Tab-separated table of C-alpha atoms and ligand atoms in Angstrom:
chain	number	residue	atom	x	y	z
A	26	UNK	CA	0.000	0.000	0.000
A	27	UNK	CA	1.143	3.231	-0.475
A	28	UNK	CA	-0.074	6.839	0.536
A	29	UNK	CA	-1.544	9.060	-1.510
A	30	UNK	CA	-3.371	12.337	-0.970
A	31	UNK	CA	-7.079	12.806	-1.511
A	32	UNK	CA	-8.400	16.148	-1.094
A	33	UNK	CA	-12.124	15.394	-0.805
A	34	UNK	CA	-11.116	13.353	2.283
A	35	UNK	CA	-8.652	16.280	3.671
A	36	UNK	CA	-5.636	13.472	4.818
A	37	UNK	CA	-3.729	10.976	2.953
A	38	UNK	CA	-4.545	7.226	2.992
A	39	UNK	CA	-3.919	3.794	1.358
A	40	UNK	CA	-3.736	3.012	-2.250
A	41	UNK	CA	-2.402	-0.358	-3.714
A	42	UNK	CA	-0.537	1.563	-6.148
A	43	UNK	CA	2.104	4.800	-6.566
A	44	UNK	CA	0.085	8.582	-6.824
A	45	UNK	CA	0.144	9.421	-10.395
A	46	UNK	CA	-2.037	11.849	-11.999
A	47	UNK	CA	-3.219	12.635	-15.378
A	48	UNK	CA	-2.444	15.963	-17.278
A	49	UNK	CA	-6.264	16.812	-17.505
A	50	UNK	CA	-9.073	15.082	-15.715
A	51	UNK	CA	-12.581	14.386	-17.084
A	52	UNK	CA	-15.066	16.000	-14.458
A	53	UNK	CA	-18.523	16.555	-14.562
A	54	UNK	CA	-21.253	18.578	-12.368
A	55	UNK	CA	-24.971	17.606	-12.163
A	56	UNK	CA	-27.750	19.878	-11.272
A	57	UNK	CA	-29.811	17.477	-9.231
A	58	UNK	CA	-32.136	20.312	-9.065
A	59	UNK	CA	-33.102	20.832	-12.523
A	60	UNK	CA	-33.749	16.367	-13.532
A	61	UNK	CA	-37.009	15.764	-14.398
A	62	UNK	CA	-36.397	12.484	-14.738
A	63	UNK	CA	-36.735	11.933	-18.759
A	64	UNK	CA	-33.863	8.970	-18.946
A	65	UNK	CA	-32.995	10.672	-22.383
A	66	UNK	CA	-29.600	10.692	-20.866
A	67	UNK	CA	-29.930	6.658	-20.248
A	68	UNK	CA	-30.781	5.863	-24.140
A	69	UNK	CA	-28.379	8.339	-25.334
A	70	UNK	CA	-25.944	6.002	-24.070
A	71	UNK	CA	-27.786	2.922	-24.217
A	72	UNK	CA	-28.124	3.287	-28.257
A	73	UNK	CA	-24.493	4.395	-28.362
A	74	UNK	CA	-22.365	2.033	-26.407
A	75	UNK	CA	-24.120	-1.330	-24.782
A	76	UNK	CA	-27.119	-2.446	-27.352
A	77	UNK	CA	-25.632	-5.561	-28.314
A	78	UNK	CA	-25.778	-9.382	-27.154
A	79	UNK	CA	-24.691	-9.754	-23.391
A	80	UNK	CA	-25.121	-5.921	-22.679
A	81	UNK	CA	-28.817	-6.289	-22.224
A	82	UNK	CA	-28.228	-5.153	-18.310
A	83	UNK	CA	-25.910	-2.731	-18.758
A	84	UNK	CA	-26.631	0.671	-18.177
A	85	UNK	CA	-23.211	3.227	-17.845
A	86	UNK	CA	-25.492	5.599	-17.377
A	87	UNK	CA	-28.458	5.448	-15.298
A	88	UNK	CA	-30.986	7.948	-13.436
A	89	UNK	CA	-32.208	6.546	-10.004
A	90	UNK	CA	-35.009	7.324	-7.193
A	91	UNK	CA	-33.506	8.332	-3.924
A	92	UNK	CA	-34.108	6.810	-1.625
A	93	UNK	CA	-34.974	3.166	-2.288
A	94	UNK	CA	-34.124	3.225	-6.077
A	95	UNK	CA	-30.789	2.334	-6.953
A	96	UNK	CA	-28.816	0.275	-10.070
A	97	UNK	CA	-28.336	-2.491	-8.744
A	98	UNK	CA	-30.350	-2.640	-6.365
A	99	UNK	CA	-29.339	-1.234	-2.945
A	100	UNK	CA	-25.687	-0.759	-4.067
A	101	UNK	CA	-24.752	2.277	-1.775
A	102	UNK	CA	-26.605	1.128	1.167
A	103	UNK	CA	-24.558	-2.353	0.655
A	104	UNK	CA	-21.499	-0.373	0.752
A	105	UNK	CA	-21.966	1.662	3.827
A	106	UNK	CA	-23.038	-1.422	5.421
A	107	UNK	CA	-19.828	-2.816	5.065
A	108	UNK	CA	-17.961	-0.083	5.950
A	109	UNK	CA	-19.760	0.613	9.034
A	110	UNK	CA	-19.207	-3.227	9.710
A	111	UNK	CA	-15.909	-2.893	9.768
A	112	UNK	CA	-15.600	-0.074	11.181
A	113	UNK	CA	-18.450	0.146	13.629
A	114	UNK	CA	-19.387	4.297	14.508
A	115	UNK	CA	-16.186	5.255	13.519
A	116	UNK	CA	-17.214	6.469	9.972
A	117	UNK	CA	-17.072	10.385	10.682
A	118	UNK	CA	-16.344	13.496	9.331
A	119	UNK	CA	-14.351	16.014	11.311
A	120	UNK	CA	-15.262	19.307	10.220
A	121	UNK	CA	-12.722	20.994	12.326
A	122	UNK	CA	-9.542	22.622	10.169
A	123	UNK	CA	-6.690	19.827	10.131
A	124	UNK	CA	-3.418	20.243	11.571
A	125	UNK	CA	-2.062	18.675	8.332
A	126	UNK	CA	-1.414	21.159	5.206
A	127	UNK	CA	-3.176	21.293	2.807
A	128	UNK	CA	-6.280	22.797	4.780
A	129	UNK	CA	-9.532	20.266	3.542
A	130	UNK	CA	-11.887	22.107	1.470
A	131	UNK	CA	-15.053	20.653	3.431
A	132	UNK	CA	-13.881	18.457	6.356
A	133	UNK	CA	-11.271	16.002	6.872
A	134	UNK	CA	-13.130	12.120	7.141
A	135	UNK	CA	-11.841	10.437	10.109
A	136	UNK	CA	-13.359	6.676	9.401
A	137	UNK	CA	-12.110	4.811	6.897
A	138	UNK	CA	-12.040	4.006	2.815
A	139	UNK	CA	-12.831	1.040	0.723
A	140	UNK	CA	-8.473	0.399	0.482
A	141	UNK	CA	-8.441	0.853	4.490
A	142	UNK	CA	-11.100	-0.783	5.664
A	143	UNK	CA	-10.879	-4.483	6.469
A	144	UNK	CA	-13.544	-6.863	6.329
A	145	UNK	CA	-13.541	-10.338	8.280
A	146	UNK	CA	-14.881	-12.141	5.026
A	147	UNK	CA	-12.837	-10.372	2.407
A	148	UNK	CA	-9.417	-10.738	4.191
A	149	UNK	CA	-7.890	-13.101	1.549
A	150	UNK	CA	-4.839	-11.630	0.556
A	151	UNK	CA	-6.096	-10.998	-3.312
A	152	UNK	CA	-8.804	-8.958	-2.010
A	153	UNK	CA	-7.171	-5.290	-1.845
A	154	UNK	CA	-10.776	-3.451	-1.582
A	155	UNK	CA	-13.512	-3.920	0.495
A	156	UNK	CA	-16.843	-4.366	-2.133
A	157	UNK	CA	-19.161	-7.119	-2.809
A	158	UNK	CA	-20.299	-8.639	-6.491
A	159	UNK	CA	-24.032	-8.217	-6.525
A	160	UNK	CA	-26.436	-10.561	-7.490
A	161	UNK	CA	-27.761	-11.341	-11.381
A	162	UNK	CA	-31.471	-10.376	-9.610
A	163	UNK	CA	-29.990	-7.029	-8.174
A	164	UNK	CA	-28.226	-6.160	-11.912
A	165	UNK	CA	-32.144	-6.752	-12.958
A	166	UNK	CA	-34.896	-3.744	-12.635
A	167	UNK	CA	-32.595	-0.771	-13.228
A	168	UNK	CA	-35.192	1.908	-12.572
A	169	UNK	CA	-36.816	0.091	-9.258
A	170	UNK	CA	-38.963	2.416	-7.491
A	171	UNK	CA	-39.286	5.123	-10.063
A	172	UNK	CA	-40.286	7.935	-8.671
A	173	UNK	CA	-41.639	6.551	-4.954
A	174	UNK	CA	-41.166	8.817	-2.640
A	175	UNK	CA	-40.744	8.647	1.837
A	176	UNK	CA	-41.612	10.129	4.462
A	177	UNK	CA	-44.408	10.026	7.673
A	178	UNK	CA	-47.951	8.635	6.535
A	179	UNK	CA	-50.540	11.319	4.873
A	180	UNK	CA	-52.766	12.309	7.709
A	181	UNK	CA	-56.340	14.200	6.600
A	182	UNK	CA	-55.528	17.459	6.167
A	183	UNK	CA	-52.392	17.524	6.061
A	184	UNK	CA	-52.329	17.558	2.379
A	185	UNK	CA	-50.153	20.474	0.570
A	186	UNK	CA	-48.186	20.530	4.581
A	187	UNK	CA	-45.329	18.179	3.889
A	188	UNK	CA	-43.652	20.141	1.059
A	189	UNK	CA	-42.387	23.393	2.292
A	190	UNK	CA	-38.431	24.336	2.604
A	191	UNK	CA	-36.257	23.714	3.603
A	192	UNK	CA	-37.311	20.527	3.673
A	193	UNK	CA	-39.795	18.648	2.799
A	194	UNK	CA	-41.255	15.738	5.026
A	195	UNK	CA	-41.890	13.723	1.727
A	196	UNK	CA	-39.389	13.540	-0.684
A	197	UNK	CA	-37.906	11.650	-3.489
A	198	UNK	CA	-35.564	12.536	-6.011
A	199	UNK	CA	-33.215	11.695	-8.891
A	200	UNK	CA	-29.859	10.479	-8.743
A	201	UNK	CA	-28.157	10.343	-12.153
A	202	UNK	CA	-24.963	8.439	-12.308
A	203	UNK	CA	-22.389	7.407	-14.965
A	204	UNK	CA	-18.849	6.076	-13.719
A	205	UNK	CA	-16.802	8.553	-12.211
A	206	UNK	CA	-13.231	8.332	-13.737
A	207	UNK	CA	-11.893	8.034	-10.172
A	208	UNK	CA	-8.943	9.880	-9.530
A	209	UNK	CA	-8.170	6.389	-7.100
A	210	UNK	CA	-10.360	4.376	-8.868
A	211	UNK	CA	-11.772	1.197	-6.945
A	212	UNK	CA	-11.532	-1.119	-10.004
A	213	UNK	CA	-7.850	-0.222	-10.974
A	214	UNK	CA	-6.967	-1.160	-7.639
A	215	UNK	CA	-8.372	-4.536	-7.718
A	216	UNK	CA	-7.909	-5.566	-10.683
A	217	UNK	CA	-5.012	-8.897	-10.350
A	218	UNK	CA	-4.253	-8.362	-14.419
A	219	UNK	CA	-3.276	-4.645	-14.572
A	220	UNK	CA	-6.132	-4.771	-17.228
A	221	UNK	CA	-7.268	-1.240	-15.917
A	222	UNK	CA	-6.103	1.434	-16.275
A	223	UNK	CA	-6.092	5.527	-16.268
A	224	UNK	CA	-5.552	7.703	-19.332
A	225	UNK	CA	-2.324	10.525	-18.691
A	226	UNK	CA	-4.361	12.917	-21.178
A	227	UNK	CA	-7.428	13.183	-19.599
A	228	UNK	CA	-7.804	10.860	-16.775
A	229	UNK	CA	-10.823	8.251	-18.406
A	230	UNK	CA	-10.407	5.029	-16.967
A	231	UNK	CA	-10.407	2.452	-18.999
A	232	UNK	CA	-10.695	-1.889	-19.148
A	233	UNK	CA	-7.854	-3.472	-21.401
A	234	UNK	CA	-10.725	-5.483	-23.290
A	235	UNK	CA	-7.121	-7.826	-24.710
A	236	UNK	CA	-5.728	-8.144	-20.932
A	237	UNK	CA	-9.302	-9.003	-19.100
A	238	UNK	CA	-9.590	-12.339	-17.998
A	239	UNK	CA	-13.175	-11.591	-16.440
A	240	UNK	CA	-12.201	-12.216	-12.673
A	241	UNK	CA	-14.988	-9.505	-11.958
A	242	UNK	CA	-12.585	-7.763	-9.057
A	243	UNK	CA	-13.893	-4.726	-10.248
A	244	UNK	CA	-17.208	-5.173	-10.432
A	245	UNK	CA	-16.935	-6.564	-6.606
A	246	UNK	CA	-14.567	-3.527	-5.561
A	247	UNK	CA	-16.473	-0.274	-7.560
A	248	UNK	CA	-18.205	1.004	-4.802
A	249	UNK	CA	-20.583	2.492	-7.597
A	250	UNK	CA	-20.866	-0.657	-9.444
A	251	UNK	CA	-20.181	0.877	-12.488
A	252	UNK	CA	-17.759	-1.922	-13.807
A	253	UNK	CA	-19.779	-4.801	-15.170
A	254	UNK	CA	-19.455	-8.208	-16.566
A	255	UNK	CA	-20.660	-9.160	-19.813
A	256	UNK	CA	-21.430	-12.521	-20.085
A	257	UNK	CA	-20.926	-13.351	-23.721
A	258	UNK	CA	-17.268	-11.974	-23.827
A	259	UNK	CA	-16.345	-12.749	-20.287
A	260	UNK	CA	-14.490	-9.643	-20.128
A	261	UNK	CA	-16.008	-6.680	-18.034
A	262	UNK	CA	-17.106	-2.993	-19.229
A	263	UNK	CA	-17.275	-0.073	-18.159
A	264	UNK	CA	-18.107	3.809	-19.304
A	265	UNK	CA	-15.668	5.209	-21.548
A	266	UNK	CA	-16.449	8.653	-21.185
A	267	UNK	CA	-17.442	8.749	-25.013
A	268	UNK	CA	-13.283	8.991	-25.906
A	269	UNK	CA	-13.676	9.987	-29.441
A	270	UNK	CA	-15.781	13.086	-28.584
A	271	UNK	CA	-13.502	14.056	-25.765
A	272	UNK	CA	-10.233	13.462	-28.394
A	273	UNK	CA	-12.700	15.684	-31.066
A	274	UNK	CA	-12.624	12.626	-33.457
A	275	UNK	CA	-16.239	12.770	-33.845
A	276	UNK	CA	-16.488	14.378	-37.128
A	277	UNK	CA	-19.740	15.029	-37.367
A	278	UNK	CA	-19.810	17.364	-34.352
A	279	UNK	CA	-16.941	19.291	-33.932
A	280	UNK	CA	-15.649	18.717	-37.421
A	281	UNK	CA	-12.475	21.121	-35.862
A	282	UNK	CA	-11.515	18.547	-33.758
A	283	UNK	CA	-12.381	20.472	-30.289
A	284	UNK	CA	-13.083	18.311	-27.376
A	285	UNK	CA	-16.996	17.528	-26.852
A	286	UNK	CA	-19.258	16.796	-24.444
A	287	UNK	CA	-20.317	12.802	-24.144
A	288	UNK	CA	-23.579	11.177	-25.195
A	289	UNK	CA	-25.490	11.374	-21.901
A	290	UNK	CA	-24.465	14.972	-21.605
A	291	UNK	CA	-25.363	16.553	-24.796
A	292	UNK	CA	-28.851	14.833	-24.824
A	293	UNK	CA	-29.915	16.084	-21.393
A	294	UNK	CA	-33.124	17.327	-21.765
A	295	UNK	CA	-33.265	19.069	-18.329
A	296	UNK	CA	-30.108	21.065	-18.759
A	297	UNK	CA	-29.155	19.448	-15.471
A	298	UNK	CA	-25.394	18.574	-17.112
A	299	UNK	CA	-21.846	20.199	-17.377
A	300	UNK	CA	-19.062	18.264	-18.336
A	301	UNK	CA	-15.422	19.289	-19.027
A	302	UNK	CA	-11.511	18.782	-18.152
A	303	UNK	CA	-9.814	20.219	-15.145
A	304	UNK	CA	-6.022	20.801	-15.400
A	305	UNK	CA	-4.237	18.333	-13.173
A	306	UNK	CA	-0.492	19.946	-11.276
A	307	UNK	CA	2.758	18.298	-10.987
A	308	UNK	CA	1.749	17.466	-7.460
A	309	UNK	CA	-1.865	16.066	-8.466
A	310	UNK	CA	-3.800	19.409	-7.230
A	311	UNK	CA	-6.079	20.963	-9.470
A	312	UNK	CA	-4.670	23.833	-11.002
A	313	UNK	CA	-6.193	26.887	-9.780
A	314	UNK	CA	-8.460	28.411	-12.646
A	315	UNK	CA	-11.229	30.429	-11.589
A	316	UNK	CA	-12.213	31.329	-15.176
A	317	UNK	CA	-13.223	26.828	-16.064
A	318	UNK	CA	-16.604	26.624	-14.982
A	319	UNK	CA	-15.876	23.153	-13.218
A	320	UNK	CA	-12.872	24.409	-11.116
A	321	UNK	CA	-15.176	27.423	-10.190
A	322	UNK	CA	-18.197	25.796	-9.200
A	323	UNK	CA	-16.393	22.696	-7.347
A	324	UNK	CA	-13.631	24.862	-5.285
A	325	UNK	CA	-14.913	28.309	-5.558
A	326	UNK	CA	-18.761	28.638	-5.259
A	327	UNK	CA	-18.266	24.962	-3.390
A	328	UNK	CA	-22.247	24.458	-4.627
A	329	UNK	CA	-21.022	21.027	-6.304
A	330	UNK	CA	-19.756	18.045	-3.577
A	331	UNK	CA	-18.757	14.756	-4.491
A	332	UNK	CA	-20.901	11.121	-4.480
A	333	UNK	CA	-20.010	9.663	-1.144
A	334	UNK	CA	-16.737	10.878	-0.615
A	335	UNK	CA	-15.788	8.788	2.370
A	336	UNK	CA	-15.314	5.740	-0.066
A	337	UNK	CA	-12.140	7.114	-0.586
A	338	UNK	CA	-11.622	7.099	-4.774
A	339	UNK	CA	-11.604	10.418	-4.672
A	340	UNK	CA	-14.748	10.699	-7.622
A	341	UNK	CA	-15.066	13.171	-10.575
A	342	UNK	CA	-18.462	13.474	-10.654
A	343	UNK	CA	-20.014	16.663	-8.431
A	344	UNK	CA	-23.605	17.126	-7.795
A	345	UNK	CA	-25.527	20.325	-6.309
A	346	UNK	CA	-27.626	18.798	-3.959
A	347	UNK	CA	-31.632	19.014	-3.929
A	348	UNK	CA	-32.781	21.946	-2.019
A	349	UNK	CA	-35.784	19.901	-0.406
A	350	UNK	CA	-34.595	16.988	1.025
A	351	UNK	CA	-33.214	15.969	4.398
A	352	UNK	CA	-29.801	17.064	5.342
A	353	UNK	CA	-28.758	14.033	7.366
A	354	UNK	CA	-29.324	11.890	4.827
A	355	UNK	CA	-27.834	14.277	1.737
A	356	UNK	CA	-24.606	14.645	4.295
A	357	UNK	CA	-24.131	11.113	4.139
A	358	UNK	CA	-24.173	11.021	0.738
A	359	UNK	CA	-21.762	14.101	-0.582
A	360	UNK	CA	-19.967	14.898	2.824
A	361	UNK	CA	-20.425	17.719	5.459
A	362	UNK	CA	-20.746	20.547	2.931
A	363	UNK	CA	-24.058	20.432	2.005
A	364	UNK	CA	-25.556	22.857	3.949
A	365	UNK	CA	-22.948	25.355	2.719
A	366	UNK	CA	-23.833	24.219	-1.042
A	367	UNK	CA	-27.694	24.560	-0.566
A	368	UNK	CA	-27.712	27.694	1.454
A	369	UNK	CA	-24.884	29.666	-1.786
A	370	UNK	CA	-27.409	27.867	-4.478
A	371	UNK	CA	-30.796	29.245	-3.090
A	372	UNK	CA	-29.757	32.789	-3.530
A	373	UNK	CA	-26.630	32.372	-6.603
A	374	UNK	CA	-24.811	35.462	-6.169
A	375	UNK	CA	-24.225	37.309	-10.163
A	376	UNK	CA	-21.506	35.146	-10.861
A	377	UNK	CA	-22.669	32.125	-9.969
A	378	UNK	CA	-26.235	32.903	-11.927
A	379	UNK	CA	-24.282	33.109	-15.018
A	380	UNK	CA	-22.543	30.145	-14.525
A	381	UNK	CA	-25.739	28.529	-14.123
A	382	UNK	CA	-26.401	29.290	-17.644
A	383	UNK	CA	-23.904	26.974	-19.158
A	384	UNK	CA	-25.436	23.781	-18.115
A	385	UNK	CA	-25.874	22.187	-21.656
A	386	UNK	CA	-25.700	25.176	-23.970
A	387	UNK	CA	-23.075	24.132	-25.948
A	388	UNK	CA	-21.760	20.755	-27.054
A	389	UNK	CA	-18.172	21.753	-27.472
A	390	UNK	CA	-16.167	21.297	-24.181
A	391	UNK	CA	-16.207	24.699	-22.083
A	392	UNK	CA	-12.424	25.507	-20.961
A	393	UNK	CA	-13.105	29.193	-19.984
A	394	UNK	CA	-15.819	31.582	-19.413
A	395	UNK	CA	-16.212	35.307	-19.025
A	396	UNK	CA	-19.105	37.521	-17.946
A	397	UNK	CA	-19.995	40.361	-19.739
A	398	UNK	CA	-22.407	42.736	-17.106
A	399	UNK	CA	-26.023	43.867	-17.857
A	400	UNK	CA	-28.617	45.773	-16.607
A	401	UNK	CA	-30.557	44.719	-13.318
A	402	UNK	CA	-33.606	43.119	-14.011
A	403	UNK	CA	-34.746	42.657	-10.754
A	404	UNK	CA	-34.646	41.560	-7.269
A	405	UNK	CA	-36.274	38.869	-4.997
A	406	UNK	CA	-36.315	38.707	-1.029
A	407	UNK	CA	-34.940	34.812	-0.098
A	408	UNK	CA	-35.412	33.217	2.824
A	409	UNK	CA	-31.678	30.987	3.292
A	410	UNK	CA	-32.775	27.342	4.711
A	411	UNK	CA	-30.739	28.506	7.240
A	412	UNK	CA	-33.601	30.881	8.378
A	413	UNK	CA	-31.512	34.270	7.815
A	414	UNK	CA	-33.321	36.649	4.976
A	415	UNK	CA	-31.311	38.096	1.933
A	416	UNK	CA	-31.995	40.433	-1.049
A	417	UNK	CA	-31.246	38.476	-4.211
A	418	UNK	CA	-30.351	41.241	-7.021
A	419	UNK	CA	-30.742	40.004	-10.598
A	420	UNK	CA	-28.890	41.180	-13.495
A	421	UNK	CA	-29.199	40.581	-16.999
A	422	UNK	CA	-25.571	39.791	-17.661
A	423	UNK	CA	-24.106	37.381	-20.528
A	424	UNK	CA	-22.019	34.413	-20.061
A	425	UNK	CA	-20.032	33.418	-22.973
A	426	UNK	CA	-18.096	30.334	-23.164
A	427	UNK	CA	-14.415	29.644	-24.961
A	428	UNK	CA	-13.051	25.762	-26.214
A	429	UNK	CA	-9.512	24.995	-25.564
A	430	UNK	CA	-8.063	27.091	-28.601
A	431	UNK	CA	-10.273	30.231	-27.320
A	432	UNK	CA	-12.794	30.420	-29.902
A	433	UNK	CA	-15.772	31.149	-28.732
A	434	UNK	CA	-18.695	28.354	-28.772
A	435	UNK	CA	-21.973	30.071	-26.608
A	436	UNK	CA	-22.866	33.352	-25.340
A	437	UNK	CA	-26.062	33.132	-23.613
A	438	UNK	CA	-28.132	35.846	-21.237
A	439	UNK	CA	-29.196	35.351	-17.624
A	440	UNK	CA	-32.799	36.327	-18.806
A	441	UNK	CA	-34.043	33.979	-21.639
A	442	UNK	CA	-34.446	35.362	-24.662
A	443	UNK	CA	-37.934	35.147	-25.922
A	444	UNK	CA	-38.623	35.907	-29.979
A	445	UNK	CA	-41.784	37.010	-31.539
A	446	UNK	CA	-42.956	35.108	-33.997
A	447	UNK	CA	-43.741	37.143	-37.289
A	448	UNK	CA	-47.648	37.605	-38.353
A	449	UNK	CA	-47.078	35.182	-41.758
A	450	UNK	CA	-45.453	32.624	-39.413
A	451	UNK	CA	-48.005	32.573	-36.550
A	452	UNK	CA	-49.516	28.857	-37.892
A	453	UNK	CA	-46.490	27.070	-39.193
A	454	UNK	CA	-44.135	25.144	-37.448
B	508	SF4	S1	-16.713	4.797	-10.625
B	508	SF4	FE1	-16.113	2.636	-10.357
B	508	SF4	S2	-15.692	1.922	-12.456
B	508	SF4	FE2	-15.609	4.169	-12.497
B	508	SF4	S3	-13.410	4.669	-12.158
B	508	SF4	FE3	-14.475	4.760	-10.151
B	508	SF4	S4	-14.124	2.740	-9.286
B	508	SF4	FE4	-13.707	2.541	-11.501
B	509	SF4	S1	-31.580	13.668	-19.647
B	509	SF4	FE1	-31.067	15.157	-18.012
B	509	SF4	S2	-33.086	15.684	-17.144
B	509	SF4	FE2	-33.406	13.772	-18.288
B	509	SF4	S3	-33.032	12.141	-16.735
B	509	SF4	FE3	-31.067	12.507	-17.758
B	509	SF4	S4	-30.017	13.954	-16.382
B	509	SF4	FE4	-32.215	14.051	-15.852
């Protein structure tokens, strides 16, 4: 084992192999907010990558219903389980500032990962990370309990009650999920052929379909089961972050070879998605950039957190969390700052509105942005979910968004632009 840093944790801890970092890392940030649910995203990559003989249950990407939906079924809760097994109420955050530089950016977890923890049935010695291989019947029913919400029984009268901020006392929503291109990733670490492994140019982790023997370690050690078997190969699969769009070899979209946005991402109907590449340091830090939309949103406005954290892979996928549901259960899922995330998003200061406005407006791959300032349109009195009052100011400013040469590909307003249509036009389409 060695030690390697993971800033989403705030410490080091135990990897089976050397830190190494890619030049650029593929990163994404979901609006959980703004999914309505469509599974446009799902087909989009359904009709792209896995419609063929023995792919029939995969699903790279899928869109589940928090909190009893999940693909497969009960994956996280299976995971925690075992972690709190082996670790029994130790699995805490410590929100206090660490002794040990660098300073976390949300809390520093005290408990332990999927490399450190240790589990009395998994101790043979070619088991490196704790994880489990579900069952054929729990890779079955990916969209189990669509849209089934919790919460204490409907009383008479109570009806309209049990959805007011901050939050709601029934409550569902949608978890979208694709694999996360771990900057530790779970299935790299497991895997006993070296068959995995994690692109220097943009950090996509990929299977060696030639060096797969089908062992299934990752499938057992992704703690987001997004590694999965295929039965008429016997070699596993996984997400391949749509390579040839990221590498601009899809010709028939960026026909000037800029990076582009995957298949799930450019389909979103919801305009929930915002994908893109983070520079990567010497020393495996992000490279401070204000001016990429990721970097700001993730480790500026901090509204975007990671998918459970605490399992240590250090994940590139960052979701701002829904407004309405319960924070105990959101802070087990993306880490202690949620509250933080929630209370910034409720009332986005003028940057952060703009921002907002590049979810999905472009397929080319956003590398900078710049804000050009309008007019005030208007302003709104917010109450914070943390029960203090503020005056939201709104301004009509414009966002524009550069690829990685600096051409620009989208300028878009804070207010949406609505067109007239002319007289001779009113009945056609
Ligand atoms: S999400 Fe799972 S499959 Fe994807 S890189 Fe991380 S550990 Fe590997
Ligand atoms: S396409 Fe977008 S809005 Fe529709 S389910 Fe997928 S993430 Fe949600």
């Amino acid at each position: 084992m060695s030690r390697v840093y993971n800033w989403q944790l705030g410490r080091e801890m135990e990897y089976p192999h050397e830190e190494a970092h890619p030049r650029w890392q593929f990163a994404f940030v979901f609006n959980i907010n703004r999914c309505i649910g469509c599974q446009t995203c799902t087909m989009a990559c359904k009709s792209t990558w896995t419609f063929s003989q023995g792919q029939e249950h995969m699903w790279w990407n899928n869109v589940e219903t928090k909190p009893y939906g999940g693909y497969p079924h009960h994956w996280d809760m299976k995971i925690l389980r075992l972690l709190e097994d082996a670790n029994p109420g130790n699995q805490v955050w410590n929100v206090e500032p660490a002794v040990d530089a660098p300073a976390p950016v949300h809390g520093r977890f005290d408990g332990q990962t999927i490399f450190e923890a240790k589990h009395p049935l998994l101790d043979a010695p070619q088991s490196r990370v704790l994880g489990y291989l579900p069952t054929d019947e729990e890779w079955q029913a990916p969209n189990i309990y669509e849209d089934t919400g919790t919460g204490p029984a409907w009383q008479p009268g109570e009806y309209g009650k049990t959805a007011s901020l901050p939050e709601h006392s029934v409550w569902f929503f949608y978890l979208q999920r694709i694999c996360n291109h771990c900057t530790y990733p779970g299935c790299l670490a497991a895997c006993p052929r070296n068959a995995i492994y994690k692109r220097p140019e943009d950090g996509v982790v990929l299977i060696d379909q030639k060096r797969c023997r089908g062992y299934r370690k990752c499938v057992e050690a992704c703690p987001y089961k997004k590694s999965m078997y295929r039965p008429t190969t016997r070699v596993s699969e996984k997400c391949i972050a749509c390579y040839p769009r990221l590498e601009g070899r899809d010709q028939e979209i960026t026909p000037d070879g800029q990076p582009t946005e995957t298949r799930c991402m450019s389909a979103c109907v919801g305009k929930i998605r915002l994908q893109g590449l983070v520079e990567i340091g010497d020393d495996g830090a992000w490279v401070e950039n204000r001016s990429n939309p990721l970097y700001y949103l993730i480790r500026e406005a901090k509204v975007a957190l990671p998918l459970y954290p605490q399992f240590g892979t250090e994940p590139n996928g960052y979701y701002i969390p829904p407004r309405w549901v319960p924070r105990r259960y959101l802070e087990q899922m993306f880490g202690p700052g949620v509250e933080e995330a929630i209370e910034r998003y409720a009332a986005p200061d003028r940057e952060l509105l703009a921002v907002l406005q590049l979810f999905r407006a472009t397929r080319p791959i956003i590398f900078r942005y710049e804000i050009q300032e309008g007019e005030k349109v208007g302003e709104r009195e917010v109450t914070l979910p943390s029960g203090n009052t503020t005056t939201q100011e709104i301004f009509n400013d414009t966002v524009i968004g550069y690829d990685r040469t600096g051409n620009e590909v989208v300028r878009t307003t804070v207010e949406e632009p609505t067109f007239e249509r002319p007289r001779q036009h009113l009945n056609s389409i």
